[in-house]
Tab-separated table of C-alpha atoms in Angstrom:
chain	number	residue	atom	x	y	z
M	209	UNK	CA	-2.092	21.968	-5.581
M	210	UNK	CA	-3.214	24.602	-8.073
M	211	UNK	CA	0.313	25.069	-9.438
M	212	UNK	CA	0.385	21.491	-10.652
M	213	UNK	CA	-1.502	19.795	-13.423
M	214	UNK	CA	-4.007	17.368	-11.963
M	215	UNK	CA	-5.296	14.020	-13.190
M	216	UNK	CA	-8.633	13.012	-11.697
M	217	UNK	CA	-9.342	9.303	-11.254
M	218	UNK	CA	-13.047	8.483	-11.004
M	219	UNK	CA	-13.535	5.402	-8.840
M	220	UNK	CA	-16.121	2.871	-10.013
M	221	UNK	CA	-15.202	0.484	-7.197
M	222	UNK	CA	-12.102	-1.245	-8.551
M	223	UNK	CA	-9.753	-2.972	-6.139
M	224	UNK	CA	-6.962	-1.338	-8.162
M	225	UNK	CA	-8.079	2.317	-7.973
M	226	UNK	CA	-5.422	3.300	-5.438
M	227	UNK	CA	-2.861	1.479	-7.539
M	228	UNK	CA	-3.796	3.630	-10.549
M	229	UNK	CA	-3.155	6.716	-8.419
M	230	UNK	CA	0.195	5.404	-7.249
M	231	UNK	CA	1.267	4.643	-10.820
M	232	UNK	CA	0.342	8.174	-11.921
M	233	UNK	CA	2.212	9.747	-9.018
M	234	UNK	CA	5.261	7.622	-9.809
M	235	UNK	CA	5.392	9.570	-13.069
M	236	UNK	CA	5.600	12.842	-11.080
M	237	UNK	CA	2.032	13.752	-11.997
M	238	UNK	CA	-0.335	14.853	-9.236
M	239	UNK	CA	-3.651	13.019	-9.123
M	240	UNK	CA	-6.724	12.719	-6.944
M	241	UNK	CA	-9.419	10.061	-6.648
M	242	UNK	CA	-13.096	11.020	-6.655
M	243	UNK	CA	-16.180	8.779	-6.532
M	244	UNK	CA	-17.632	8.027	-9.965
M	245	UNK	CA	-20.740	10.097	-9.212
M	246	UNK	CA	-18.913	13.278	-8.153
M	247	UNK	CA	-20.895	16.300	-9.415
M	248	UNK	CA	-19.662	17.693	-12.707
M	249	UNK	CA	-19.217	21.112	-11.075
M	250	UNK	CA	-16.808	19.626	-8.510
M	251	UNK	CA	-14.832	17.890	-11.235
M	252	UNK	CA	-14.652	20.986	-13.422
M	253	UNK	CA	-13.660	23.180	-10.446
M	254	UNK	CA	-10.467	21.128	-10.048
M	255	UNK	CA	-9.536	22.003	-13.637
M	256	UNK	CA	-8.257	18.500	-14.461
M	257	UNK	CA	-5.719	18.076	-17.219
M	258	UNK	CA	-6.883	14.503	-17.819
M	259	UNK	CA	-9.375	11.945	-16.508
M	260	UNK	CA	-8.985	8.231	-15.796
M	261	UNK	CA	-12.069	6.042	-15.329
M	262	UNK	CA	-11.296	3.079	-13.085
M	263	UNK	CA	-12.488	-0.484	-13.341
M	264	UNK	CA	-15.283	-1.804	-11.157
M	265	UNK	CA	-17.129	-4.975	-10.123
M	266	UNK	CA	-20.526	-4.096	-11.637
M	267	UNK	CA	-21.861	-4.880	-15.100
M	268	UNK	CA	-22.831	-1.920	-17.276
M	269	UNK	CA	-25.668	-4.080	-18.611
M	270	UNK	CA	-27.474	-3.872	-15.248
M	271	UNK	CA	-30.123	-1.198	-14.763
M	272	UNK	CA	-28.571	0.044	-11.503
M	273	UNK	CA	-24.965	-0.006	-12.736
M	274	UNK	CA	-22.805	3.085	-12.080
M	275	UNK	CA	-22.969	5.543	-14.970
M	276	UNK	CA	-20.747	8.341	-16.169
M	277	UNK	CA	-21.671	11.762	-14.850
M	278	UNK	CA	-23.613	13.630	-17.535
M	279	UNK	CA	-21.357	16.042	-19.407
M	280	UNK	CA	-18.141	14.408	-18.172
M	281	UNK	CA	-16.880	13.542	-21.646
M	282	UNK	CA	-17.620	17.078	-22.807
M	283	UNK	CA	-14.974	18.707	-20.618
M	284	UNK	CA	-12.533	18.579	-23.517
M	285	UNK	CA	-9.720	16.825	-21.636
M	286	UNK	CA	-8.122	13.458	-22.494
M	287	UNK	CA	-9.870	10.444	-20.968
M	288	UNK	CA	-8.585	6.905	-20.359
M	289	UNK	CA	-11.188	4.285	-19.487
M	290	UNK	CA	-9.874	1.120	-17.820
M	291	UNK	CA	-11.994	-2.059	-17.976
M	292	UNK	CA	-15.374	-0.962	-16.541
M	293	UNK	CA	-14.366	2.624	-17.327
M	294	UNK	CA	-14.022	1.690	-21.004
M	295	UNK	CA	-17.386	-0.061	-20.986
M	296	UNK	CA	-19.166	2.838	-19.245
M	297	UNK	CA	-17.665	5.288	-21.741
M	298	UNK	CA	-18.646	3.071	-24.677
M	299	UNK	CA	-22.233	2.773	-23.473
M	300	UNK	CA	-22.526	6.510	-22.766
M	301	UNK	CA	-21.397	7.348	-26.315
M	302	UNK	CA	-23.677	4.940	-28.146
M	303	UNK	CA	-21.565	1.800	-28.451
M	304	UNK	CA	-22.652	-1.678	-27.399
M	305	UNK	CA	-21.409	-3.666	-24.407
M	306	UNK	CA	-22.378	-7.327	-24.064
M	307	UNK	CA	-21.931	-10.123	-21.567
M	308	UNK	CA	-18.981	-12.351	-22.404
M	309	UNK	CA	-19.569	-16.039	-23.071
M	310	UNK	CA	-16.788	-16.753	-20.573
M	311	UNK	CA	-15.214	-14.424	-18.035
M	312	UNK	CA	-11.607	-13.445	-18.756
M	313	UNK	CA	-9.543	-13.258	-15.598
M	314	UNK	CA	-5.775	-13.303	-15.241
M	315	UNK	CA	-2.883	-13.190	-17.672
M	316	UNK	CA	-3.740	-12.852	-21.337
M	317	UNK	CA	-2.106	-11.620	-24.530
M	318	UNK	CA	-3.339	-8.963	-26.908
M	319	UNK	CA	-2.385	-8.272	-30.480
M	320	UNK	CA	-1.597	-4.594	-31.124
M	321	UNK	CA	-2.922	-3.489	-34.519
M	322	UNK	CA	-2.317	0.255	-34.114
M	323	UNK	CA	0.901	1.140	-32.295
M	324	UNK	CA	0.463	4.922	-32.298
M	325	UNK	CA	0.044	7.104	-29.178
M	326	UNK	CA	-1.456	4.923	-26.377
M	327	UNK	CA	0.224	1.675	-27.467
M	328	UNK	CA	3.427	3.179	-28.836
M	329	UNK	CA	6.914	1.879	-27.973
M	330	UNK	CA	5.770	-1.451	-26.505
M	331	UNK	CA	8.653	-3.251	-28.284
M	332	UNK	CA	6.402	-6.002	-29.622
M	333	UNK	CA	3.013	-6.408	-31.285
M	334	UNK	CA	1.843	-9.188	-28.954
M	335	UNK	CA	1.908	-8.069	-25.329
M	336	UNK	CA	0.961	-9.651	-22.022
M	337	UNK	CA	-1.825	-7.972	-20.044
M	338	UNK	CA	-4.018	-8.657	-17.003
M	339	UNK	CA	-7.719	-9.147	-17.712
M	340	UNK	CA	-10.577	-9.077	-15.206
M	341	UNK	CA	-14.000	-8.754	-16.830
M	342	UNK	CA	-17.285	-10.470	-17.570
M	343	UNK	CA	-18.482	-7.921	-20.160
M	344	UNK	CA	-16.796	-6.739	-23.331
M	345	UNK	CA	-17.157	-4.028	-25.939
M	346	UNK	CA	-19.069	-5.658	-28.780
M	347	UNK	CA	-19.408	-2.520	-30.936
M	348	UNK	CA	-17.241	0.557	-30.294
M	349	UNK	CA	-19.008	3.908	-29.999
M	350	UNK	CA	-19.147	6.051	-33.163
M	351	UNK	CA	-15.793	7.714	-33.849
M	352	UNK	CA	-13.759	4.987	-32.118
M	353	UNK	CA	-11.332	2.634	-33.828
M	354	UNK	CA	-9.935	-0.625	-32.488
M	355	UNK	CA	-6.257	-0.537	-31.437
M	356	UNK	CA	-5.852	-4.087	-30.125
M	357	UNK	CA	-7.708	-7.372	-29.641
M	358	UNK	CA	-7.232	-10.248	-27.238
M	359	UNK	CA	-6.215	-13.727	-28.355
M	360	UNK	CA	-9.934	-14.591	-28.392
M	361	UNK	CA	-10.762	-11.657	-30.641
M	362	UNK	CA	-12.233	-9.499	-27.861
M	363	UNK	CA	-11.680	-5.745	-28.318
M	364	UNK	CA	-8.843	-4.862	-25.961
M	365	UNK	CA	-8.139	-1.172	-26.730
M	366	UNK	CA	-9.956	1.607	-28.591
M	367	UNK	CA	-9.424	5.279	-29.393
M	368	UNK	CA	-11.312	8.330	-30.611
M	369	UNK	CA	-8.246	10.419	-31.363
M	370	UNK	CA	-10.202	13.487	-32.427
M	371	UNK	CA	-11.700	13.791	-28.936
M	372	UNK	CA	-8.669	12.250	-27.149
M	373	UNK	CA	-10.801	9.460	-25.664
M	374	UNK	CA	-9.063	6.127	-25.096
M	375	UNK	CA	-9.971	2.865	-23.423
M	376	UNK	CA	-8.446	-0.507	-22.563
M	377	UNK	CA	-10.204	-3.704	-21.500
M	378	UNK	CA	-7.243	-4.808	-19.359
M	379	UNK	CA	-5.489	-3.297	-16.324
M	380	UNK	CA	-2.285	-1.407	-17.230
M	381	UNK	CA	-1.727	-0.400	-13.592
M	382	UNK	CA	-0.884	-3.912	-12.295
M	383	UNK	CA	2.536	-5.554	-12.499
M	384	UNK	CA	1.033	-8.432	-14.468
M	385	UNK	CA	0.780	-6.046	-17.431
M	386	UNK	CA	4.539	-5.623	-17.977
M	387	UNK	CA	4.133	-2.806	-20.544
M	388	UNK	CA	1.450	-1.115	-18.483
M	389	UNK	CA	3.738	1.623	-17.195
M	390	UNK	CA	4.643	2.534	-20.769
M	391	UNK	CA	0.941	2.717	-21.699
M	392	UNK	CA	0.192	5.026	-18.770
M	393	UNK	CA	3.195	7.180	-19.657
M	394	UNK	CA	1.901	7.386	-23.211
M	395	UNK	CA	-1.464	8.584	-21.942
M	396	UNK	CA	0.022	11.111	-19.527
M	397	UNK	CA	2.726	12.565	-21.760
M	398	UNK	CA	2.048	11.749	-25.438
M	399	UNK	CA	-1.710	12.205	-25.314
M	400	UNK	CA	-2.302	14.566	-22.374
M	401	UNK	CA	0.955	16.520	-22.765
M	402	UNK	CA	1.554	16.723	-19.010
M	403	UNK	CA	4.790	18.054	-17.547
M	404	UNK	CA	5.492	15.553	-14.790
M	405	UNK	CA	6.751	18.147	-12.318
M	406	UNK	CA	5.055	17.122	-9.070
M	407	UNK	CA	7.127	15.642	-6.228
M	408	UNK	CA	6.526	14.984	-2.514
M	409	UNK	CA	9.540	17.201	-1.802
M	410	UNK	CA	7.910	20.089	-3.668
M	411	UNK	CA	4.767	19.392	-1.681
M	412	UNK	CA	6.483	20.618	1.500
M	413	UNK	CA	6.597	24.315	0.575
M	414	UNK	CA	2.977	24.294	-0.589
M	415	UNK	CA	1.831	22.493	2.568
M	416	UNK	CA	3.587	25.034	4.802
M	417	UNK	CA	1.872	27.894	2.974
M	418	UNK	CA	-1.519	26.185	3.295
M	419	UNK	CA	-1.044	25.564	7.026
M	420	UNK	CA	-0.238	29.242	7.617
M	421	UNK	CA	-3.285	30.319	5.642
M	422	UNK	CA	-5.559	27.868	7.478
M	423	UNK	CA	-4.332	28.442	11.032
M	424	UNK	CA	-3.541	32.153	11.063
M	425	UNK	CA	-2.582	33.185	14.596
M	426	UNK	CA	-4.448	30.336	16.340
M	427	UNK	CA	-2.817	27.501	18.254
M	428	UNK	CA	-2.663	23.896	17.064
M	429	UNK	CA	-2.681	20.834	19.304
M	430	UNK	CA	-0.953	17.783	17.827
M	431	UNK	CA	-1.023	14.253	19.209
M	432	UNK	CA	2.555	13.074	18.641
M	433	UNK	CA	2.935	9.300	18.778
M	434	UNK	CA	6.478	8.826	17.504
M	435	UNK	CA	5.271	7.161	14.316
M	436	UNK	CA	6.112	8.447	10.842
M	437	UNK	CA	2.751	10.049	10.035
M	438	UNK	CA	2.324	12.122	13.181
M	439	UNK	CA	6.035	13.040	13.159
M	440	UNK	CA	5.952	14.414	9.601
M	441	UNK	CA	2.648	16.203	10.212
M	442	UNK	CA	4.041	17.802	13.373
M	443	UNK	CA	7.257	18.806	11.598
M	444	UNK	CA	5.348	20.459	8.742
M	445	UNK	CA	3.232	22.432	11.198
M	446	UNK	CA	6.311	23.364	13.246
M	447	UNK	CA	7.965	24.736	10.102
M	448	UNK	CA	4.817	26.686	9.310
M	449	UNK	CA	3.869	28.211	12.679
M	450	UNK	CA	6.596	27.266	15.174
M	451	UNK	CA	5.591	27.826	18.807
M	452	UNK	CA	1.903	28.134	17.898
M	453	UNK	CA	1.861	24.320	17.898
M	454	UNK	CA	1.818	22.299	21.105
M	455	UNK	CA	2.572	18.591	20.706
M	456	UNK	CA	1.157	16.216	23.285
M	457	UNK	CA	2.988	12.913	23.658
M	458	UNK	CA	1.106	10.371	25.756
M	459	UNK	CA	3.217	7.439	26.942
M	460	UNK	CA	0.578	4.732	27.271
M	461	UNK	CA	3.040	2.003	28.226
M	462	UNK	CA	2.266	0.139	24.998
M	463	UNK	CA	5.218	1.569	23.036
M	464	UNK	CA	8.329	-0.089	21.636
M	465	UNK	CA	11.561	-0.208	23.630
M	466	UNK	CA	13.114	3.237	24.002
M	467	UNK	CA	10.375	4.952	22.008
M	468	UNK	CA	9.416	7.519	24.631
M	469	UNK	CA	13.033	8.611	25.077
M	470	UNK	CA	13.481	8.848	21.309
M	471	UNK	CA	10.425	11.099	20.871
M	472	UNK	CA	11.629	13.463	23.587
M	473	UNK	CA	15.210	13.543	22.264
M	474	UNK	CA	14.213	14.237	18.657
M	475	UNK	CA	11.363	16.673	19.063
M	476	UNK	CA	12.077	18.469	22.319
M	477	UNK	CA	15.859	18.417	22.564
M	478	UNK	CA	16.871	18.471	18.888
M	479	UNK	CA	14.078	20.416	17.158
M	480	UNK	CA	12.900	22.407	20.220
M	481	UNK	CA	9.209	21.622	19.856
M	482	UNK	CA	6.720	22.876	22.408
M	483	UNK	CA	6.211	19.323	23.723
M	484	UNK	CA	4.116	18.108	26.641
M	485	UNK	CA	5.052	14.587	27.790
M	486	UNK	CA	2.452	12.664	29.806
M	487	UNK	CA	3.373	9.424	31.598
M	488	UNK	CA	0.045	7.561	31.596
M	489	UNK	CA	1.401	4.017	31.737
M	490	UNK	CA	-0.352	3.052	34.951
M	491	UNK	CA	-3.642	4.591	33.816
M	492	UNK	CA	-3.737	2.510	30.631
M	493	UNK	CA	-2.539	-0.698	32.285
M	494	UNK	CA	-5.192	-0.398	34.968
M	495	UNK	CA	-7.950	0.196	32.389
M	496	UNK	CA	-6.837	-2.867	30.383
M	497	UNK	CA	-6.603	-5.178	33.391
M	498	UNK	CA	-8.460	-8.443	32.794
M	499	UNK	CA	-9.483	-7.581	29.212
M	500	UNK	CA	-8.716	-10.143	26.488
M	501	UNK	CA	-11.089	-9.261	23.632
M	502	UNK	CA	-9.126	-7.373	20.923
M	503	UNK	CA	-11.947	-4.983	20.018
M	504	UNK	CA	-12.487	-4.137	23.681
M	505	UNK	CA	-8.785	-3.413	24.024
M	506	UNK	CA	-8.958	-0.988	21.094
M	507	UNK	CA	-11.993	0.787	22.501
M	508	UNK	CA	-10.479	1.106	25.976
M	509	UNK	CA	-7.190	2.438	24.612
M	510	UNK	CA	-9.050	4.938	22.433
M	511	UNK	CA	-11.279	6.078	25.300
M	512	UNK	CA	-8.456	6.484	27.809
M	513	UNK	CA	-6.305	8.304	25.271
M	514	UNK	CA	-9.111	10.772	24.583
M	515	UNK	CA	-9.592	11.363	28.310
M	516	UNK	CA	-5.877	11.942	28.959
M	517	UNK	CA	-5.357	14.027	25.818
M	518	UNK	CA	-8.462	16.127	26.422
M	519	UNK	CA	-7.390	17.005	29.952
M	520	UNK	CA	-4.020	18.284	28.731
M	521	UNK	CA	-5.243	19.971	25.562
M	522	UNK	CA	-8.028	21.805	27.412
M	523	UNK	CA	-5.333	23.731	29.267
M	524	UNK	CA	-3.755	25.089	26.082
M	525	UNK	CA	-5.053	28.636	25.557
M	526	UNK	CA	-6.576	29.629	22.227
M	527	UNK	CA	-6.271	26.110	20.779
M	528	UNK	CA	-8.561	26.005	17.749
M	529	UNK	CA	-7.062	23.215	15.644
M	530	UNK	CA	-6.278	19.541	16.181
M	531	UNK	CA	-3.543	18.147	13.914
M	532	UNK	CA	-3.855	14.605	12.623
M	533	UNK	CA	-1.615	12.482	10.399
M	534	UNK	CA	-4.412	11.401	8.056
M	535	UNK	CA	-3.033	9.975	4.806
M	536	UNK	CA	-4.572	9.819	1.349
M	537	UNK	CA	-5.668	6.147	1.600
M	538	UNK	CA	-7.758	7.147	4.645
M	539	UNK	CA	-9.377	9.949	2.647
M	540	UNK	CA	-10.076	7.661	-0.315
M	541	UNK	CA	-11.641	4.964	1.835
M	542	UNK	CA	-13.947	7.467	3.518
M	543	UNK	CA	-15.527	8.295	0.126
M	544	UNK	CA	-15.179	4.866	-1.485
M	545	UNK	CA	-17.961	3.454	-3.616
M	546	UNK	CA	-17.254	-0.016	-2.325
M	547	UNK	CA	-19.541	-0.020	0.682
M	548	UNK	CA	-19.373	-0.012	4.463
M	549	UNK	CA	-16.271	-2.199	4.769
M	550	UNK	CA	-14.050	0.618	3.516
M	551	UNK	CA	-13.923	2.744	6.655
M	552	UNK	CA	-10.991	4.486	8.349
M	553	UNK	CA	-10.013	2.500	11.449
M	554	UNK	CA	-10.905	4.362	14.594
M	555	UNK	CA	-7.380	4.235	16.001
M	556	UNK	CA	-5.869	6.073	13.012
M	557	UNK	CA	-7.036	9.406	14.360
M	558	UNK	CA	-7.823	11.007	17.697
M	559	UNK	CA	-11.436	9.872	17.623
M	560	UNK	CA	-14.038	12.106	19.241
M	561	UNK	CA	-11.740	14.946	20.251
M	562	UNK	CA	-12.569	17.489	17.538
M	563	UNK	CA	-16.273	17.440	18.419
M	564	UNK	CA	-15.784	17.281	22.185
M	565	UNK	CA	-13.294	20.134	22.220
M	566	UNK	CA	-14.894	22.113	19.373
M	567	UNK	CA	-11.662	21.999	17.364
M	568	UNK	CA	-11.161	22.266	13.621
M	569	UNK	CA	-8.980	19.662	11.915
M	570	UNK	CA	-5.567	20.315	10.386
M	571	UNK	CA	-4.502	17.388	8.178
M	572	UNK	CA	-1.398	18.440	6.229
M	573	UNK	CA	-0.686	14.928	4.869
M	574	UNK	CA	-4.135	14.089	3.540
M	575	UNK	CA	-2.891	14.210	-0.076
M	576	UNK	CA	0.030	11.783	0.360
M	577	UNK	CA	0.603	8.043	0.317
M	578	UNK	CA	2.882	6.465	2.925
M	579	UNK	CA	5.990	6.364	0.740
M	580	UNK	CA	5.438	10.023	-0.198
M	581	UNK	CA	5.181	10.930	3.493
M	582	UNK	CA	8.615	9.396	4.047
M	583	UNK	CA	10.110	11.486	1.220
M	584	UNK	CA	8.546	14.619	2.717
M	585	UNK	CA	9.963	13.670	6.126
M	586	UNK	CA	13.469	13.406	4.717
M	587	UNK	CA	13.001	16.775	2.992
M	588	UNK	CA	12.046	18.255	6.383
M	589	UNK	CA	15.252	16.953	7.979
M	590	UNK	CA	13.794	14.219	10.165
M	591	UNK	CA	16.321	11.472	10.981
M	592	UNK	CA	16.404	8.386	8.771
M	593	UNK	CA	15.741	6.068	11.711
M	594	UNK	CA	12.387	7.741	12.333
M	595	UNK	CA	11.383	8.270	8.689
M	596	UNK	CA	12.019	4.633	7.764
M	597	UNK	CA	10.485	3.248	10.942
M	598	UNK	CA	8.057	0.469	10.139
M	599	UNK	CA	4.326	1.069	10.663
M	600	UNK	CA	3.192	0.532	14.235
M	601	UNK	CA	-0.459	-0.048	15.219
M	602	UNK	CA	-2.327	2.724	17.005
M	603	UNK	CA	-3.119	0.476	20.015
M	604	UNK	CA	0.574	-0.403	20.193
M	605	UNK	CA	1.777	-3.642	21.750
M	606	UNK	CA	-1.690	-4.304	23.168
M	607	UNK	CA	-2.710	-6.013	19.925
M	608	UNK	CA	0.544	-7.942	19.738
M	609	UNK	CA	-0.336	-9.628	22.993
M	610	UNK	CA	-3.134	-12.132	22.469
M	611	UNK	CA	-5.109	-12.260	25.671
M	612	UNK	CA	-4.810	-10.162	28.823
M	613	UNK	CA	-2.374	-7.244	29.033
M	614	UNK	CA	-0.066	-7.308	32.044
M	615	UNK	CA	3.167	-5.497	32.831
M	616	UNK	CA	5.040	-8.805	32.646
M	617	UNK	CA	3.621	-9.742	29.235
M	618	UNK	CA	4.357	-6.248	27.903
M	619	UNK	CA	7.998	-6.609	28.900
M	620	UNK	CA	8.194	-9.983	27.146
M	621	UNK	CA	6.844	-8.734	23.821
M	622	UNK	CA	8.792	-5.456	24.049
M	623	UNK	CA	12.077	-7.294	24.604
M	624	UNK	CA	11.319	-9.741	21.788
M	625	UNK	CA	10.359	-6.920	19.419
M	626	UNK	CA	13.689	-5.197	20.067
M	627	UNK	CA	15.542	-8.381	19.121
M	628	UNK	CA	13.458	-8.673	15.939
M	629	UNK	CA	14.310	-5.095	14.942
M	630	UNK	CA	18.017	-5.603	15.679
M	631	UNK	CA	18.278	-8.819	13.663
M	632	UNK	CA	16.239	-7.480	10.737
M	633	UNK	CA	18.514	-4.432	10.627
M	634	UNK	CA	21.648	-6.593	10.875
M	635	UNK	CA	20.395	-8.624	7.908
M	636	UNK	CA	19.872	-5.437	5.876
M	637	UNK	CA	16.124	-6.077	5.537
M	638	UNK	CA	14.618	-3.052	7.294
M	639	UNK	CA	13.604	-1.246	4.097
M	640	UNK	CA	12.775	-4.470	2.252
M	641	UNK	CA	10.073	-5.356	4.776
M	642	UNK	CA	6.866	-3.437	5.385
M	643	UNK	CA	6.722	-4.778	8.934
M	644	UNK	CA	8.503	-7.306	11.103
M	645	UNK	CA	7.479	-7.913	14.706
M	646	UNK	CA	6.799	-10.416	17.489
M	647	UNK	CA	3.416	-11.566	18.778
M	648	UNK	CA	2.962	-13.098	22.238
M	649	UNK	CA	0.507	-15.986	22.053
M	650	UNK	CA	-1.853	-17.117	24.843
M	651	UNK	CA	-0.203	-20.535	24.675
M	652	UNK	CA	2.293	-22.231	26.972
M	653	UNK	CA	4.354	-25.236	25.961
M	654	UNK	CA	6.705	-27.696	27.606
M	655	UNK	CA	10.407	-27.184	27.049
M	656	UNK	CA	13.784	-28.036	28.489
M	657	UNK	CA	16.290	-25.352	29.458
M	658	UNK	CA	19.447	-26.690	31.042
M	659	UNK	CA	18.368	-29.676	33.080
M	660	UNK	CA	15.011	-28.190	34.000
M	661	UNK	CA	11.586	-28.735	32.512
M	662	UNK	CA	9.911	-25.449	31.533
M	663	UNK	CA	6.314	-24.511	30.830
M	664	UNK	CA	6.471	-21.104	29.210
M	665	UNK	CA	5.096	-18.851	26.483
M	666	UNK	CA	5.198	-19.078	22.684
M	667	UNK	CA	6.181	-16.134	20.472
M	668	UNK	CA	5.283	-15.819	16.790
M	669	UNK	CA	7.457	-13.837	14.387
M	670	UNK	CA	5.712	-11.982	11.537
M	671	UNK	CA	7.518	-10.407	8.555
M	672	UNK	CA	5.667	-9.097	5.487
M	673	UNK	CA	6.235	-7.063	2.352
M	674	UNK	CA	3.656	-4.574	1.119
M	675	UNK	CA	3.238	-1.315	-0.770
M	676	UNK	CA	0.559	0.354	1.339
M	677	UNK	CA	-0.577	-2.245	3.889
M	678	UNK	CA	-3.823	-3.028	2.066
M	679	UNK	CA	-2.405	-6.360	0.896
M	680	UNK	CA	0.748	-8.097	2.080
M	681	UNK	CA	2.871	-11.168	1.375
M	682	UNK	CA	4.744	-13.086	4.045
M	683	UNK	CA	8.489	-12.779	3.572
M	684	UNK	CA	10.747	-15.855	3.419
M	685	UNK	CA	13.327	-14.814	5.988
M	686	UNK	CA	16.640	-16.635	5.477
M	687	UNK	CA	16.989	-19.639	7.739
M	688	UNK	CA	20.066	-18.153	9.384
M	689	UNK	CA	18.054	-15.056	10.358
M	690	UNK	CA	15.229	-17.202	11.711
M	691	UNK	CA	17.788	-19.220	13.647
M	692	UNK	CA	19.321	-16.130	15.251
M	693	UNK	CA	15.882	-14.787	16.137
M	694	UNK	CA	14.842	-18.012	17.808
M	695	UNK	CA	18.112	-18.443	19.689
M	696	UNK	CA	18.258	-14.883	20.951
M	697	UNK	CA	14.607	-14.675	21.983
M	698	UNK	CA	14.650	-17.969	23.873
M	699	UNK	CA	17.989	-17.168	25.545
M	700	UNK	CA	17.406	-13.481	26.294
M	701	UNK	CA	13.670	-13.102	26.923
M	702	UNK	CA	12.580	-14.625	30.211
M	703	UNK	CA	9.316	-16.537	29.964
M	704	UNK	CA	9.628	-17.775	26.364
M	705	UNK	CA	10.688	-21.286	25.350
M	706	UNK	CA	9.321	-21.605	21.797
M	707	UNK	CA	9.356	-19.416	18.649
M	708	UNK	CA	7.218	-19.972	15.522
M	709	UNK	CA	7.054	-18.166	12.158
M	710	UNK	CA	3.848	-16.865	10.550
M	711	UNK	CA	3.630	-17.670	6.802
M	712	UNK	CA	0.165	-16.174	6.118
M	713	UNK	CA	-0.495	-13.470	3.521
M	714	UNK	CA	-3.094	-10.682	3.590
M	715	UNK	CA	-5.737	-11.626	2.575
M	716	UNK	CA	-6.927	-13.954	3.989
M	717	UNK	CA	-5.002	-13.098	7.168
M	718	UNK	CA	-4.448	-9.551	8.410
M	719	UNK	CA	-0.972	-8.156	9.030
M	720	UNK	CA	-1.515	-7.803	12.767
M	721	UNK	CA	-2.916	-10.746	14.693
M	722	UNK	CA	-5.651	-8.760	16.464
């Protein structure tokens, strides 16, 4: 990424840190997230054009609170501190931060007193913002002037224009700050004088060059699942090194209807990949027999996949790299300051294989968010139907069947899922929704079909909207769509006599049921 200007975002633990990064990238500016305590040498080596200090849950008044890295503000680049980032900067430069008499959380309004640079072109002097803080800047650091105050008189924005240091007490990155995008644009372009010339499409050429430099004349083994991430990663590597890549597609029997045929048609027949197709359906089904616990299912699927994949990959001569579709959120979470909960899920990657097979990792997508991966996929010529395919869990349909996995239950949920996809597409909602799918419940209910009493299974329909899957809102499907789904599933899927709709958001629920 050396050809592009880079904004570094230092993460102090805010729930919005990834959102800051997304907002910056939406302005065609490349950015990376580093932990707040990244060594100054590492920060300087990236030659950042600007720095953003994120918010965070701590109080700068505590002895063990996260501090700014010594020398950070002496790099001579523009800095924007957001909430905790403002407070940490203020404290480091000799200002005073105090506990607030009452915590400000939620929508608020601030009065803009100085509408130059950071707060320029907001169209009005009183603007809505989103607050989330228990501390506030009581006395700005020497050299800073106040740009705005909240309705309660709390300092809401400050600037030291001589050193290009700015800070806001609110969160400009969230939608609840309607003029927040303008403020970020002001920081990126008015203050930092950035070009805004980075795009996911431009990323493709750079990624191909990096892959060639990393791999040389070695061979790469890629686990191709048929999902968007592995497909785009495999396509990038194919463009870079062609036949030096061998893709291994393991049909575990837990895939969507027609998925195995689609993978073979696209990658082997259309793009002429070196593709090895393994039919392991019976192996997986046998290993999952009698298992109902969701975590045990995940572990079994992961273990069996490693065993099958390892056996095939071991026969590929001179294989020195394993390709994985790791995305930027996975990378961020692995270095998060927020504690042990922020860990990459084991099923995202081919767990254990690199060490067991002594392979190096090739992760060409590790700098991209999901929506950016889709743009790169389109740039690479992958078909729309694959690029816009909704996320699908690593363990497949196994975690959309609550309880034991059997061939019969797999056919039920697979047939129902196909109907869901068809009706969502017919309603023009495929790109509106993050995911829509069916879940087979371990519940049987009484029904009447024809003149007969039935005692059959219940299916739940789930449809959510999301940006990156970290949070999600249930989607109010039109009643006519729900009606068609229910009618078709009950009439066309043997073994189901009742359909229900899930209206839970994430949090507190998860997107998947298991």
